[in-house]
Short mmCIF file of C-alpha atoms in Angstrom, two decimals:
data_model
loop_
_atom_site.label_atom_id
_atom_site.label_comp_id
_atom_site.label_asym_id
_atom_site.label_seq_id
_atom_site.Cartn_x
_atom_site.Cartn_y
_atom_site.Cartn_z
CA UNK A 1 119.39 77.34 226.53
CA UNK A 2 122.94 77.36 227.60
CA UNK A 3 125.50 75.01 227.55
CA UNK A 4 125.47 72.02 230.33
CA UNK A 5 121.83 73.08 231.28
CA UNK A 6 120.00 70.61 233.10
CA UNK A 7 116.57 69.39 232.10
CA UNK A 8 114.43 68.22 235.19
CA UNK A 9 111.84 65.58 234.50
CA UNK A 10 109.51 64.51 237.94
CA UNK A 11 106.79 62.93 238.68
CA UNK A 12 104.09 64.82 240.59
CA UNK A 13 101.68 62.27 240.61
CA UNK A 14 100.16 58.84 238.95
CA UNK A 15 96.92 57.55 239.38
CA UNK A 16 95.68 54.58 237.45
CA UNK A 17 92.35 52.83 237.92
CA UNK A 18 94.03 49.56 237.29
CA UNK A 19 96.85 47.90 236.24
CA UNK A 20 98.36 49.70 233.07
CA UNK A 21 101.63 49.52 231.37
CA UNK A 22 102.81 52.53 229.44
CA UNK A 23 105.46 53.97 227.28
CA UNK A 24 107.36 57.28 227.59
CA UNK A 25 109.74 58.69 225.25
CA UNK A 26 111.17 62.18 225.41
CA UNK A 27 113.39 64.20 222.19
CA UNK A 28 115.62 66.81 222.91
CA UNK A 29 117.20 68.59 219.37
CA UNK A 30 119.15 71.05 219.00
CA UNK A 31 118.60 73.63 215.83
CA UNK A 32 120.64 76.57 214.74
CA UNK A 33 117.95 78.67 213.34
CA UNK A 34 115.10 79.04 215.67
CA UNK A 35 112.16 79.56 213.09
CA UNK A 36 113.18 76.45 211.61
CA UNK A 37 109.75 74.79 212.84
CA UNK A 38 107.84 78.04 214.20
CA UNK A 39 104.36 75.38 213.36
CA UNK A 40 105.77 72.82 215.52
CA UNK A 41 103.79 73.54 218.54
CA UNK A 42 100.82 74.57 216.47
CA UNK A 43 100.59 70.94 214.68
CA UNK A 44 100.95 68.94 217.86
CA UNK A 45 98.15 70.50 219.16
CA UNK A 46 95.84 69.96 216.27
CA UNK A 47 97.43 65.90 215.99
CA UNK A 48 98.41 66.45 212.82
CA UNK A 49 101.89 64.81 213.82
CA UNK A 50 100.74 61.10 215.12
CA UNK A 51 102.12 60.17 218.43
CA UNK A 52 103.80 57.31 217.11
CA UNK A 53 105.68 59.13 214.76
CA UNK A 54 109.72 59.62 215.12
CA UNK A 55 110.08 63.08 215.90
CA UNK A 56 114.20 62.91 215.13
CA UNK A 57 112.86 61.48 211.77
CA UNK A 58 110.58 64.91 211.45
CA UNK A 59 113.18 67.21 212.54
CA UNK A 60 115.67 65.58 209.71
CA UNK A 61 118.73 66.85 211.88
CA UNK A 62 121.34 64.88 212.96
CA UNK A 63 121.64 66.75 216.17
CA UNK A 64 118.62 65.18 217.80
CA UNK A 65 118.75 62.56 220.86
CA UNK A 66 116.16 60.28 221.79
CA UNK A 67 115.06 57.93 224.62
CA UNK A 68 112.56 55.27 225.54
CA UNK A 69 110.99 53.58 227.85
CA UNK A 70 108.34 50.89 227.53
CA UNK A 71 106.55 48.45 229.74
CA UNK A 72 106.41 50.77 232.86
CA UNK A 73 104.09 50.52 235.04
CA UNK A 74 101.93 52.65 236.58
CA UNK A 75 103.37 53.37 240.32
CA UNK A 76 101.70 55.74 243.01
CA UNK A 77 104.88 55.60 244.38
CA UNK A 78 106.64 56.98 241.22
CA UNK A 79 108.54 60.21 241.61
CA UNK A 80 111.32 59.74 238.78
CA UNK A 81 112.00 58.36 235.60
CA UNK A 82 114.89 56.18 234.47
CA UNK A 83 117.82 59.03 232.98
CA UNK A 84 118.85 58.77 229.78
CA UNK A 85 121.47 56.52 229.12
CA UNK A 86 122.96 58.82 225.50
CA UNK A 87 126.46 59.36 226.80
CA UNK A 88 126.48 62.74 224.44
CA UNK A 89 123.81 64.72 226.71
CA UNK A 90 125.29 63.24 230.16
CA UNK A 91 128.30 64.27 232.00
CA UNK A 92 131.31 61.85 232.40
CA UNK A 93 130.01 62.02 236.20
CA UNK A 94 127.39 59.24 237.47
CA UNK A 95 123.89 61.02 237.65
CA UNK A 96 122.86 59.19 240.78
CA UNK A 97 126.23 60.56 242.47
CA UNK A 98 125.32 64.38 242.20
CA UNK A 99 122.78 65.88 244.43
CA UNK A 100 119.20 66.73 243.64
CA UNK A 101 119.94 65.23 240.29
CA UNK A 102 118.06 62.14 240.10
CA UNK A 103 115.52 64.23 238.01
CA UNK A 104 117.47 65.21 234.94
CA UNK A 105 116.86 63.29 232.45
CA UNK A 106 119.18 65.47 229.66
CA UNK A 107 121.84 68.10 229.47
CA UNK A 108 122.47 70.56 226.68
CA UNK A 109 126.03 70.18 224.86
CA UNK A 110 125.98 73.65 223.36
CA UNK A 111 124.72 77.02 223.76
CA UNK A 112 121.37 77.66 221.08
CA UNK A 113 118.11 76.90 220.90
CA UNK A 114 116.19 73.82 221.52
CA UNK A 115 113.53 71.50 221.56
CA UNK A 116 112.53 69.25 224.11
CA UNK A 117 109.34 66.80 223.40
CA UNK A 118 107.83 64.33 226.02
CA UNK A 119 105.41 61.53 224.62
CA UNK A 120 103.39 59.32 226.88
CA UNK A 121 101.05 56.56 226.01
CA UNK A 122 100.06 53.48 227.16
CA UNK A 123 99.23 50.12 225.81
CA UNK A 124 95.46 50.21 226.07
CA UNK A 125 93.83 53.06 224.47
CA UNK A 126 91.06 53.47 227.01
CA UNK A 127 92.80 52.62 229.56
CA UNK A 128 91.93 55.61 232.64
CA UNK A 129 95.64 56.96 234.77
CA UNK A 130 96.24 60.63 235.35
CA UNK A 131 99.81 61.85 235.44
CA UNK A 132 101.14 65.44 236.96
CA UNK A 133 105.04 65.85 235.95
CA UNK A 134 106.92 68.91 236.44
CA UNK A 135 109.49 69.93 234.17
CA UNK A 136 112.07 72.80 234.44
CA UNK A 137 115.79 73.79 232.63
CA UNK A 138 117.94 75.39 234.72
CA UNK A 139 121.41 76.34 233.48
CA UNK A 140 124.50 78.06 234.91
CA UNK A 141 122.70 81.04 236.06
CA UNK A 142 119.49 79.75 236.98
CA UNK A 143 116.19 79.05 235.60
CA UNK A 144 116.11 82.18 232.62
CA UNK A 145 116.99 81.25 229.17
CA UNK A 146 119.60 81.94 227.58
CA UNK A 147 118.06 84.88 225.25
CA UNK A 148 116.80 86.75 228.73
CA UNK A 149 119.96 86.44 230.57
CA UNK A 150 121.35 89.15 228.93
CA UNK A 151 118.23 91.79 229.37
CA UNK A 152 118.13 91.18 233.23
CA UNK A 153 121.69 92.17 233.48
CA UNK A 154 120.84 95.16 231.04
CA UNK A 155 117.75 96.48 233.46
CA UNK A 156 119.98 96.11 236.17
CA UNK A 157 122.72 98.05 234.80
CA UNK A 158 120.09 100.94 233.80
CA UNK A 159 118.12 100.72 237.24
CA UNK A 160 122.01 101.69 238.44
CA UNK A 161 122.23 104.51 235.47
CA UNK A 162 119.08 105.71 235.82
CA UNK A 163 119.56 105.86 239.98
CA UNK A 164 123.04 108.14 239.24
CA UNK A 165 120.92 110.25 237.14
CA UNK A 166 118.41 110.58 240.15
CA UNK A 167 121.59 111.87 242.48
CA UNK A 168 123.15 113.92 240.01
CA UNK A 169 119.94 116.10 239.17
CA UNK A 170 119.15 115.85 243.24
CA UNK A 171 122.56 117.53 243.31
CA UNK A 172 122.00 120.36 240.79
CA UNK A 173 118.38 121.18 242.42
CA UNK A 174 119.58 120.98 245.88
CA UNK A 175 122.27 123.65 245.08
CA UNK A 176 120.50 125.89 243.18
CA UNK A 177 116.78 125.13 244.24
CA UNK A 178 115.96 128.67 244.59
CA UNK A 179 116.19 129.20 240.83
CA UNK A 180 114.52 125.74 239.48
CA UNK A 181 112.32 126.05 235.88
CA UNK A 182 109.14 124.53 235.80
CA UNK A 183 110.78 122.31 232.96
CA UNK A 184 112.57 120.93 235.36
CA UNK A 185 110.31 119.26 237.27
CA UNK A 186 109.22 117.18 234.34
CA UNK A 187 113.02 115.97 234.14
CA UNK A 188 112.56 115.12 237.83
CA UNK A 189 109.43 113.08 237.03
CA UNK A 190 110.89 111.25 234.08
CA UNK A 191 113.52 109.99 235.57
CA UNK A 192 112.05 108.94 239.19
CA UNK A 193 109.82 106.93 236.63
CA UNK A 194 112.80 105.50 234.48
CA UNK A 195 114.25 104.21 237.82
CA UNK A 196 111.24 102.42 238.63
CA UNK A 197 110.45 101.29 235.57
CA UNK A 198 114.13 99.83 235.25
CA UNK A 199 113.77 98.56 239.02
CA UNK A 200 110.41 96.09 238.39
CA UNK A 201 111.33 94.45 235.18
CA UNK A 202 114.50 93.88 236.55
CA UNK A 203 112.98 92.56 239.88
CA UNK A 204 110.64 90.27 237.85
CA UNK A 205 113.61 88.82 235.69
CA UNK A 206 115.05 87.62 239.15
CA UNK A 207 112.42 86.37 240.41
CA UNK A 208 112.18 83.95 237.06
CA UNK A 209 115.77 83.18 237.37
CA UNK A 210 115.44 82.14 240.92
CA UNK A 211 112.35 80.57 240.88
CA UNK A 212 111.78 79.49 237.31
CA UNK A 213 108.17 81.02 237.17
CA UNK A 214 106.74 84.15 235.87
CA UNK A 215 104.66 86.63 238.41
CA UNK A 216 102.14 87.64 236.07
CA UNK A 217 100.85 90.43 238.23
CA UNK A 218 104.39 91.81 238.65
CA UNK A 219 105.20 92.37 234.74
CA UNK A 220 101.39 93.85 234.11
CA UNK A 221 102.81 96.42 236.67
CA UNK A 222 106.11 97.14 234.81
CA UNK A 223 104.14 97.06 231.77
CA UNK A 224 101.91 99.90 232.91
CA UNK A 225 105.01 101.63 234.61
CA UNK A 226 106.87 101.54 231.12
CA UNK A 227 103.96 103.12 229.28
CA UNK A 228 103.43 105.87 232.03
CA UNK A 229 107.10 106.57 231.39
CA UNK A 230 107.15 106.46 227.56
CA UNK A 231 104.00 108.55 227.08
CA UNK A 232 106.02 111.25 230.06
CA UNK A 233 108.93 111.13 228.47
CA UNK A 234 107.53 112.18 225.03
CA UNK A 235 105.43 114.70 226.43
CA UNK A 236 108.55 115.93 227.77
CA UNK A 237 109.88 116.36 223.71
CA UNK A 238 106.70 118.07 223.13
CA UNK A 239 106.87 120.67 225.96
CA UNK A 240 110.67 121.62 225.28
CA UNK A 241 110.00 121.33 221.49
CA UNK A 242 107.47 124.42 222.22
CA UNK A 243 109.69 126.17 224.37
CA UNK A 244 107.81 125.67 227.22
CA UNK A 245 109.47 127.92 230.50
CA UNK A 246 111.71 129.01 227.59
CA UNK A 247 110.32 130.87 225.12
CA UNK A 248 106.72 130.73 226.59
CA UNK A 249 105.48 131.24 230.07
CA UNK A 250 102.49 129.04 229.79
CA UNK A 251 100.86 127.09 226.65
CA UNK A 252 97.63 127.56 227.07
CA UNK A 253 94.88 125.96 224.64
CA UNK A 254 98.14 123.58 223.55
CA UNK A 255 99.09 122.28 226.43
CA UNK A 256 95.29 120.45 226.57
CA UNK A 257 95.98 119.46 222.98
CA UNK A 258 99.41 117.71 223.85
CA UNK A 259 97.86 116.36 227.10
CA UNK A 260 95.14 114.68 224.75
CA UNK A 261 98.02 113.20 222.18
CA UNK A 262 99.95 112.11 225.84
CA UNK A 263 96.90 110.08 226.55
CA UNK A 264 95.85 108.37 222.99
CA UNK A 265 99.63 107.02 223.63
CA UNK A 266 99.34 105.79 227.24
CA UNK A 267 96.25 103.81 226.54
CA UNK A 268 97.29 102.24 223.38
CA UNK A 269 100.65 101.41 225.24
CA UNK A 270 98.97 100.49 228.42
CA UNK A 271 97.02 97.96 225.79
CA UNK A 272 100.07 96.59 224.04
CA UNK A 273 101.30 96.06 227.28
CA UNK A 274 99.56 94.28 228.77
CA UNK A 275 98.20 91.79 225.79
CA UNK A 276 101.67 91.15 225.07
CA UNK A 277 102.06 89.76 228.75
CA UNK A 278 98.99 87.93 228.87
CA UNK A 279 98.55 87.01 224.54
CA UNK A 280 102.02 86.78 224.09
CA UNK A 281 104.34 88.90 221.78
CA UNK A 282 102.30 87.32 218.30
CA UNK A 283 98.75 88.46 219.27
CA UNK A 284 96.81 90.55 217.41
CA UNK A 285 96.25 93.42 220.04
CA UNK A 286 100.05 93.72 220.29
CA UNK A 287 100.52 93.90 216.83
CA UNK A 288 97.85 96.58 215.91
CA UNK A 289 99.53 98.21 218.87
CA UNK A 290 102.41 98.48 217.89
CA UNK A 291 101.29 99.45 214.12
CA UNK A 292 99.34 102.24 216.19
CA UNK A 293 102.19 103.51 218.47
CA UNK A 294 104.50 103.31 215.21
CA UNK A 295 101.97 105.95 213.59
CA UNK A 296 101.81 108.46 216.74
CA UNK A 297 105.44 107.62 217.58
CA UNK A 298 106.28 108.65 213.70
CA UNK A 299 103.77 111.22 212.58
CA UNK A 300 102.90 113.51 215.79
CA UNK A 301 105.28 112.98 218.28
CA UNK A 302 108.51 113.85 216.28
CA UNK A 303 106.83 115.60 213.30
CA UNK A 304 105.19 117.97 215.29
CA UNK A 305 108.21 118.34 217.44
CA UNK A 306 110.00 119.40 214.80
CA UNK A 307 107.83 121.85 213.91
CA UNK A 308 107.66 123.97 216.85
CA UNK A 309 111.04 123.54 217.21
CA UNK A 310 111.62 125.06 214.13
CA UNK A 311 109.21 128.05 215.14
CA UNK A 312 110.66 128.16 218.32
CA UNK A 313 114.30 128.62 217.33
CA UNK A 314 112.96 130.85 214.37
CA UNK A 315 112.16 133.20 217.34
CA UNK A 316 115.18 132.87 219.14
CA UNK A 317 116.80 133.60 215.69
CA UNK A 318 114.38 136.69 215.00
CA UNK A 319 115.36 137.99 219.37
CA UNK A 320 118.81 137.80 218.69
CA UNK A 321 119.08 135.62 221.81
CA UNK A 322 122.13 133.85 221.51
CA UNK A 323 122.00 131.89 224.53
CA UNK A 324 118.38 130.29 224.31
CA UNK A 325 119.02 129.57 220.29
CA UNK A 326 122.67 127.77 221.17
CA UNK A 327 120.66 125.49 223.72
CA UNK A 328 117.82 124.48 221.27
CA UNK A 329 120.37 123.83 218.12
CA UNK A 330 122.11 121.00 220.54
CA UNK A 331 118.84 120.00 221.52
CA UNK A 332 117.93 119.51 217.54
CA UNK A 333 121.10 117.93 216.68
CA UNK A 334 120.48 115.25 219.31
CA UNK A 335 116.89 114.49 218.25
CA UNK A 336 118.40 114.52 214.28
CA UNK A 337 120.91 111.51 215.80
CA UNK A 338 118.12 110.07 217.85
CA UNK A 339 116.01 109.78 214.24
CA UNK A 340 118.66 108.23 212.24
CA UNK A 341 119.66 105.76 214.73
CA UNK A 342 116.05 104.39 214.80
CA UNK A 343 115.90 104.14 211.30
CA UNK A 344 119.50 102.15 210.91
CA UNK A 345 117.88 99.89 213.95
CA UNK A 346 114.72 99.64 212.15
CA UNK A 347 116.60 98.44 209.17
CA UNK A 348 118.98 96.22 211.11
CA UNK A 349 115.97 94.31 212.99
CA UNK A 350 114.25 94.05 209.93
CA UNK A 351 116.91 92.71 208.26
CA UNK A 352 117.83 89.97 210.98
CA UNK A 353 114.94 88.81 212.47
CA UNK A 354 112.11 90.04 210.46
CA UNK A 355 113.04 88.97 206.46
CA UNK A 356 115.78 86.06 207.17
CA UNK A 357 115.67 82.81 206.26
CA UNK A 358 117.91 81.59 209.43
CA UNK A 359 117.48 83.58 212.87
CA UNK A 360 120.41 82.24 213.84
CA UNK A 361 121.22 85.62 216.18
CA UNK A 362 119.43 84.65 219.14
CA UNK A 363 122.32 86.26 221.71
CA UNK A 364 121.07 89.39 219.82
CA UNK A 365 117.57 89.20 220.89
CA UNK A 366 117.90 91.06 223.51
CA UNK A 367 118.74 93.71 221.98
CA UNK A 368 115.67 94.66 220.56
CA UNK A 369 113.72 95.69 223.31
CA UNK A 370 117.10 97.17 225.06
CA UNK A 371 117.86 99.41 222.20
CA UNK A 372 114.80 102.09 222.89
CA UNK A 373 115.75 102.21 226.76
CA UNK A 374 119.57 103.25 226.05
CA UNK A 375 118.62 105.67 223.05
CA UNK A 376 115.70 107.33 225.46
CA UNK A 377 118.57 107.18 228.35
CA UNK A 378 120.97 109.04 225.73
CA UNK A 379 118.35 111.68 225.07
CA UNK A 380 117.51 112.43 228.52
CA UNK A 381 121.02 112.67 229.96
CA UNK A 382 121.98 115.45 227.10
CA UNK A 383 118.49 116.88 228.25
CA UNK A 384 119.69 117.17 231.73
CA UNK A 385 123.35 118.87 230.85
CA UNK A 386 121.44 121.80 228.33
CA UNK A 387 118.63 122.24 230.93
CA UNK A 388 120.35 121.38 234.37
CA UNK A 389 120.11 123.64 237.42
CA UNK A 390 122.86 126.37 237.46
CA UNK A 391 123.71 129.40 239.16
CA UNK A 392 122.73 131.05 235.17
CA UNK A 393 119.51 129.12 235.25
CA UNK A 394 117.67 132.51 234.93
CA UNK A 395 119.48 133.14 231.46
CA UNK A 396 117.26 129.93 230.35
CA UNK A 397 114.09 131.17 231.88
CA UNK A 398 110.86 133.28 230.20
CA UNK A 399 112.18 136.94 230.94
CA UNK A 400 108.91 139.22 229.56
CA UNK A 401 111.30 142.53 229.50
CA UNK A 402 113.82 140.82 227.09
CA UNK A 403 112.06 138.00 225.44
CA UNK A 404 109.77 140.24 224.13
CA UNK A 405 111.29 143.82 223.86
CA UNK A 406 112.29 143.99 220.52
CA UNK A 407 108.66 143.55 219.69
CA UNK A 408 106.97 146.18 222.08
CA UNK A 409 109.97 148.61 221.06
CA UNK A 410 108.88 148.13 217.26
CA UNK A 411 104.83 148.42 218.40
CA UNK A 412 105.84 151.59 220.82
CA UNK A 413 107.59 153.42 217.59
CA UNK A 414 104.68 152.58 215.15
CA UNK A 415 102.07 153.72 217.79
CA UNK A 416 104.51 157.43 218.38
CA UNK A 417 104.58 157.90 215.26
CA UNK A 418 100.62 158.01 214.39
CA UNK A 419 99.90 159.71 217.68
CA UNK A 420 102.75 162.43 216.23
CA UNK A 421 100.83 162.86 213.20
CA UNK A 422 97.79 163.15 214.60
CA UNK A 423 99.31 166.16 216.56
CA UNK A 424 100.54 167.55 214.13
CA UNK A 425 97.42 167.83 211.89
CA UNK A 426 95.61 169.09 214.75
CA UNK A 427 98.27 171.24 215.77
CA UNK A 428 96.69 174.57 213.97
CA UNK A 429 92.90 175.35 212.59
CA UNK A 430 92.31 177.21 209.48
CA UNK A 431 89.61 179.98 210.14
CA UNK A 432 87.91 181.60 207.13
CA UNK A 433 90.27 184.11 206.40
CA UNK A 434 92.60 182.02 205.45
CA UNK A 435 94.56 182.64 208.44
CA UNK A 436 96.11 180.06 210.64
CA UNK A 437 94.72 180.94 214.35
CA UNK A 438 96.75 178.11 217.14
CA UNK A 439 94.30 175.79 218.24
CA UNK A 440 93.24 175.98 222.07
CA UNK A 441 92.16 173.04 224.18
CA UNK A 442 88.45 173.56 223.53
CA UNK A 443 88.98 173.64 219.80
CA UNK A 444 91.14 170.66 220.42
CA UNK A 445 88.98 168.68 222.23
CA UNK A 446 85.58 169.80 219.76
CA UNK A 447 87.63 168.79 216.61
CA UNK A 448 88.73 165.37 218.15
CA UNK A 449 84.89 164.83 219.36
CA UNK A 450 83.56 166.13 215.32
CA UNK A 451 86.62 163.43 213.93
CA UNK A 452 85.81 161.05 215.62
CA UNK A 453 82.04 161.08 214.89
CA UNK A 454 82.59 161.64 211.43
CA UNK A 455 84.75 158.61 211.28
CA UNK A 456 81.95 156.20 212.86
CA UNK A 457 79.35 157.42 210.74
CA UNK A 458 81.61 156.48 207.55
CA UNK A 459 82.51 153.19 209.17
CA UNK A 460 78.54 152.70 209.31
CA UNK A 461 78.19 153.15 206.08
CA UNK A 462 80.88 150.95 204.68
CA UNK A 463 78.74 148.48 207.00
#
């Protein structure tokens, strides 16, 4: 949480059968590392820790505050609770003098993490009440933590980055649309995606910060958004890898191959998605998920993009087309950067919030899931300079008469040269004289006819 945020404490309402006196008692501490007690949580719920146990004591930090309240008694009429009276979590201000206030019970004194534990029981163990209370945090920007603040201003920063890359490539179509590759509609497509993808999770962050509650419906959407994105934009490696529109008009039996591998990622995603929305980010779908998406991410996405783009710039290299060979080596240099900065971020993240001993870095959180939407955007935009729309957009394009004359010039010479030959040995016809006599058509075409059926009787019997 940040600094001076507010912790609300209501009543919603209190029932009792008869009369009952109860105590409540709430904790708030404040801990520098925030795995510190990650079982907390886990042994409240199973009453390991016993409800009349000091939880300040527990927490053995000298940065916890306390409260209590005993001999209350049970009021329909209830809708607060006395504040706390700790002069280090209020303000120098009277509570009761600031408006809509009369709920907070507590206020933060620094920025970091937190933990804030009610306890309510009452004097008579089997005594019957039922209590509703609403609690909320709001800080200085609203209702989102501290750790999320920073992402919502990050998707709404790339909703605006990913809407100038919409105008910009609007631009270069709309002045040369006459000439536009079939690659370049996938461009298109990616980033009309990217912008809504960027658009709903950013939506859904406001919505929490405004309202302080989570539209569950809302991120399942931008969940499946972000994996119809993902699983486009790697197809979209695969396709230029192969020199799709390039080097090769169509990809026939491949293309149904690398629609397959575009599929086994969307629904293993889609699934990692959404379990992490409704399981949270620990459950075991989202872990064999992302073990899963690791693999095809790792092993056939970029390995076998690098292998057809090695075989596709070998055949550049062997065409002697300068052009297409200059545009694929900047292309390979920027998925070579793209590689390497994934594995020094792998190492980082592993390093500071996977193996240490104090996460202390929580205003670096965020930074985790931002990392692979500014590397992707980094990609794409250097995909959209090398294959934007120009008025040379046909030096880019699958040209049959140049792209492939070197090889039907060498296939033309070798077939001359046999049908020469052949001439030639046909050219005369020995008679039994000994005497060369010129060969007329008829003798021509009866030799040819006696060759030929000579030759198929031999291939018979090699059969």
């Amino acid at each position: 949480m940040f600094n001076s945020t507010e912790i609300k404490f209501s009543v919603k309402s209190f029932r009792c059968s008869g009369p009952v006196k109860f105590t409540i008692e709430w904790h708030l501490k404040y801990h520098t590392c925030h795995n510190d007690y990650p079982d907390l949580e886990e042994r409240s719920q199973k009453h390991e820790l016993r409800v009349d146990e000091d939880f300040c004591g527990y927490l053995k930090n000298i940065d916890c505050w306390k409260t209590k309240n005993e001999n209350l008694d049970c009021n329909s009429d209830l809708q607060v609770f006395p504040s706390l009276n700790n002069k280090e979590l209020t303000s120098s201000k009277n509570i009761s003098d600031q408006e809509g206030s009369m709920d907070v019970v507590a206020r933060t004194q620094r920025d970091g993490f937190h933990i804030f534990i009610v306890s309510i029981k009452t004097e008579k163990t089997d005594a019957s009440w039922n209590l509703n209370v609403s609690l909320s945090m709001m800080g200085p920007h609203g209702y989102i933590s501290a750790s999320d603040w920073p992402l919502m201003i990050f998707y709404m920063v790339m909703c605006i980055v990913y809407i100038l890359y919409g105008v910009l490539w609007l631009m270069w179509s709309a002045c040369y649309w006459k000439d536009i590759l079939r690659i370049q509609f996938w461009i298109a497509a990616v980033i009309f995606l990217g912008m809504l993808e960027k658009a709903v999770f950013y939506s859904e962050y406001q919505n929490i910060n405004n309202t302080g509650l989570s539209t569950q419906g809302l991120l399942i959407f931008a969940e499946l958004i972000s994996a119809i994105k993902r699983t486009l934009a790697r197809l979209l490696v695969i396709i230029v890898s192969l020199g799709y529109g390039i080097v090769k008009p169509r990809l026939g039996t491949v293309m149904h191959r690398v629609i397959g591998l575009g599929l086994l990622y969307f629904i293993f995603a889609a699934i990692e998605g959404v379990m992490r929305v409704i399981g949270g980010s620990k459950h075991l779908g989202v872990v064999l998920g992302d073990i899963i998406l690791a693999v095809i991410d790792s092993i056939f996405v970029w390995f076998i993009s690098f292998t057809f783009l090695a075989q596709t710039m070998k055949t550049l290299r062997l065409r002697k087309n300068t052009v297409k060979f200059s545009l694929y080596r900047h292309f390979t240099n920027t998925l070579i950067f793209a590689v390497l900065a994934s594995i020094v971020f792998m190492v980082w993240t592993t390093k500071t919030f996977r193996i240490a001993k104090c996460q202390s870095d929580w205003m670096e959180l965020w930074v985790e899931d931002a990392f692979w939407s500014f590397l992707f955007s980094l990609i794409l935009i250097v995909i959209m300079f090398l294959w934007r729309p120009s008025a040379n957009n046909q030096r880019y394009a699958f040209m049959p008469l140049i792209d492939d004359s070197d090889d039907e010039v060498e296939e033309f010479m070798v077939t001359s040269e046999n049908l020469t030959e052949g001439i030639k040995l046909r050219a005369s016809k020995t008679v039994s004289n000994g005497t060369a006599k010129p060969a007329t058509s008829d003798n021509f075409e009866i030799m040819t006819r006696s060759e030929m059926a000579e030759k198929m009787f031999s291939s018979e019997k090699i059969m």
